[in-house]
Structure formats: C-alpha cells, structure tokens
Short mmCIF file of C-alpha atoms in Angstrom, two decimals:
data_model
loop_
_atom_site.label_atom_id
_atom_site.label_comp_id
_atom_site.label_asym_id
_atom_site.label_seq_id
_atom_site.Cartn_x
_atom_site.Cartn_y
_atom_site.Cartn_z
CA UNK A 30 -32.33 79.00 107.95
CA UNK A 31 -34.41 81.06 105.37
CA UNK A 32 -34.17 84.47 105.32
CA UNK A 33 -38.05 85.17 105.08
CA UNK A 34 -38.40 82.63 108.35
CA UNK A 35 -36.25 85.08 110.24
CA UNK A 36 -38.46 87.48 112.60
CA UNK A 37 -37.90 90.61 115.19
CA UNK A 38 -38.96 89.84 118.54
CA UNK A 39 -41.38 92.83 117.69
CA UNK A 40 -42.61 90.72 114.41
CA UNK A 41 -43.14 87.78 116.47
CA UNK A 42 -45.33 89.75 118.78
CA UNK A 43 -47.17 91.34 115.90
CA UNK A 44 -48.04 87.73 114.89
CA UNK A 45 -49.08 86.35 117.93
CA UNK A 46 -51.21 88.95 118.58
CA UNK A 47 -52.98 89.13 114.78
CA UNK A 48 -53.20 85.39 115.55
CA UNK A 49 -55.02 85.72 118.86
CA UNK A 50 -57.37 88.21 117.65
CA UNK A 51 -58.20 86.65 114.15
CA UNK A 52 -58.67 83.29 116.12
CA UNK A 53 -60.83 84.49 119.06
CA UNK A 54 -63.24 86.59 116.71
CA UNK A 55 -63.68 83.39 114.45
CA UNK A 56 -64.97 81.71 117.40
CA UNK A 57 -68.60 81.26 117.35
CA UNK A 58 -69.04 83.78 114.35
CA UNK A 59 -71.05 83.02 110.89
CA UNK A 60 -68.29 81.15 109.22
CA UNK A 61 -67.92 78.90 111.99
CA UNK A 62 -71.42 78.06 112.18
CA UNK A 63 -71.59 77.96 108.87
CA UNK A 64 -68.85 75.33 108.29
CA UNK A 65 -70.23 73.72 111.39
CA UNK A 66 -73.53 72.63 109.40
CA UNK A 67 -71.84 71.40 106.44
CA UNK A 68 -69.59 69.17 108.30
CA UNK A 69 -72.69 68.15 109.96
CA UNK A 70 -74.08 66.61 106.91
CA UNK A 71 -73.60 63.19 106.90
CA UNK A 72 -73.23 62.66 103.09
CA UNK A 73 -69.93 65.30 102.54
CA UNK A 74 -66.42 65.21 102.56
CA UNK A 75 -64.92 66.85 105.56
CA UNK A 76 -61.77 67.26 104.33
CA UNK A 77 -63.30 68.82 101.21
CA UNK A 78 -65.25 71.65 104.03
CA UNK A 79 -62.03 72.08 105.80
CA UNK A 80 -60.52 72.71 102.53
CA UNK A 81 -62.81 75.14 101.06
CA UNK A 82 -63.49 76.78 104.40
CA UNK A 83 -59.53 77.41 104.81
CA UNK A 84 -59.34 78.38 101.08
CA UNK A 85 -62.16 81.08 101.50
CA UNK A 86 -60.60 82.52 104.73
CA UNK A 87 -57.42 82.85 102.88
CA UNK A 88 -59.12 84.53 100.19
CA UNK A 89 -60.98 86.74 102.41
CA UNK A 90 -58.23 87.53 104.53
CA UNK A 91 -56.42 88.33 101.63
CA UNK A 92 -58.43 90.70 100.25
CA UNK A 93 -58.65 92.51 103.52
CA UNK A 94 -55.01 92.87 103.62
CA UNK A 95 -54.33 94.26 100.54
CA UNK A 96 -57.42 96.36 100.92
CA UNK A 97 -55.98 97.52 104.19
CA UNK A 98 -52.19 98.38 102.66
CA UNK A 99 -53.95 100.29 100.29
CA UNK A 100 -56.29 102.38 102.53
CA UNK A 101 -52.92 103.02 104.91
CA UNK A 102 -51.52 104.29 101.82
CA UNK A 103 -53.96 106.77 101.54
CA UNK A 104 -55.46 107.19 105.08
CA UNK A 105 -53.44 108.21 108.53
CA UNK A 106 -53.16 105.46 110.99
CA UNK A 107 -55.11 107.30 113.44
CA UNK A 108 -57.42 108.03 110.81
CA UNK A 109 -57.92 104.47 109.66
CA UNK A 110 -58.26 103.59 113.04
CA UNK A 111 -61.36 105.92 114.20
CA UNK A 112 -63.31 105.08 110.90
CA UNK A 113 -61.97 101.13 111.92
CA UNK A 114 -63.25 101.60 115.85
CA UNK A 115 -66.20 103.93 114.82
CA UNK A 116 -67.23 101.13 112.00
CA UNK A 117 -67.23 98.59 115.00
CA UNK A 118 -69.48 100.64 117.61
CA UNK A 119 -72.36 101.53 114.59
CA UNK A 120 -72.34 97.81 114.08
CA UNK A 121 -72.35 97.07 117.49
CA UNK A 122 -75.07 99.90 117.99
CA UNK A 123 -77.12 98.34 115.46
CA UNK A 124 -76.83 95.00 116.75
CA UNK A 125 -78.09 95.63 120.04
CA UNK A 126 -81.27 97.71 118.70
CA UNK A 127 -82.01 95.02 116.77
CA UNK A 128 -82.05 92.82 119.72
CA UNK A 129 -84.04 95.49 121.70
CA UNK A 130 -86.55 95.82 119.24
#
C-alpha cells in the first residue's frame, strides 16, 4: 500500500469528523439549494451540475484551507478559534434579528 494512504488512528478520526461536519452543514445550506434548482431544470446536464458543483466546493474548500494554514501560521489556536466561534455567534446574532425584525 501507498505511503500517503497510510493514516493514524488519530488521522482517521480527524477525517471522519471534518467529514461529518463539512457534510451536515452542507445540508440544506445555499449551495445545496442552489444546485438543487439547476438540476431542477429540465433542459441541463446533471452530470455537468454535479460536476461544476463538486469542482466549486473543491475550489472553495481549497481556498479555505490554505487560508486557514496560513492564519494558524500567524494566529494562536485558541486565538483563531475565539475570532472562528465569535465570527459564528455575530452571524448567528444577526440572523435571528433579521428574522425578528
């Protein structure tokens, strides 16, 4: 077996878990939905939406990784984490004023 296919138990938790959140925050979000109405269309491709759907979540997810390596080059962990977590409740805070209002 490869090398590079050879994982800690640790890793493999790492994964799964990355996997599970990534997955379950998809769900239902505006990519979904968004990919949801173009498959809907009768006159397109699915396989070309499932492709450019997959490629832009690669990109995306790309992007935030190396964005992220480079911010925990620069940033603490725990201070990555509170502007992470404090990011999430303002946007969560403005969410439900906006559905308040």
């Amino acid at each position: 077996m490869a090398s590079f296919l050879v994982f800690e138990e640790k890793e493999v938790q790492k994964l799964v878990i990355v996997f599970i959140t990534v997955f379950l925050a998809e769900l239902g979000d505006k990519t979904q939905l968004a990919t949801l109405l173009y498959a809907a269309d009768q006159n397109t491709d699915k396989t070309a939406i499932f492709f450019a759907a997959a490629g832009a979540l690669v990109l995306s997810t790309g992007i935030a990784v190396i964005a992220g390596a480079k911010l925990a080059s620069i940033l603490s962990p725990i201070v990555l984490k509170a502007v992470a977590g404090s990011g999430f409740i303002l946007i969560g805070l403005w969410m439900l004023l906006q559905t308040i209002r």
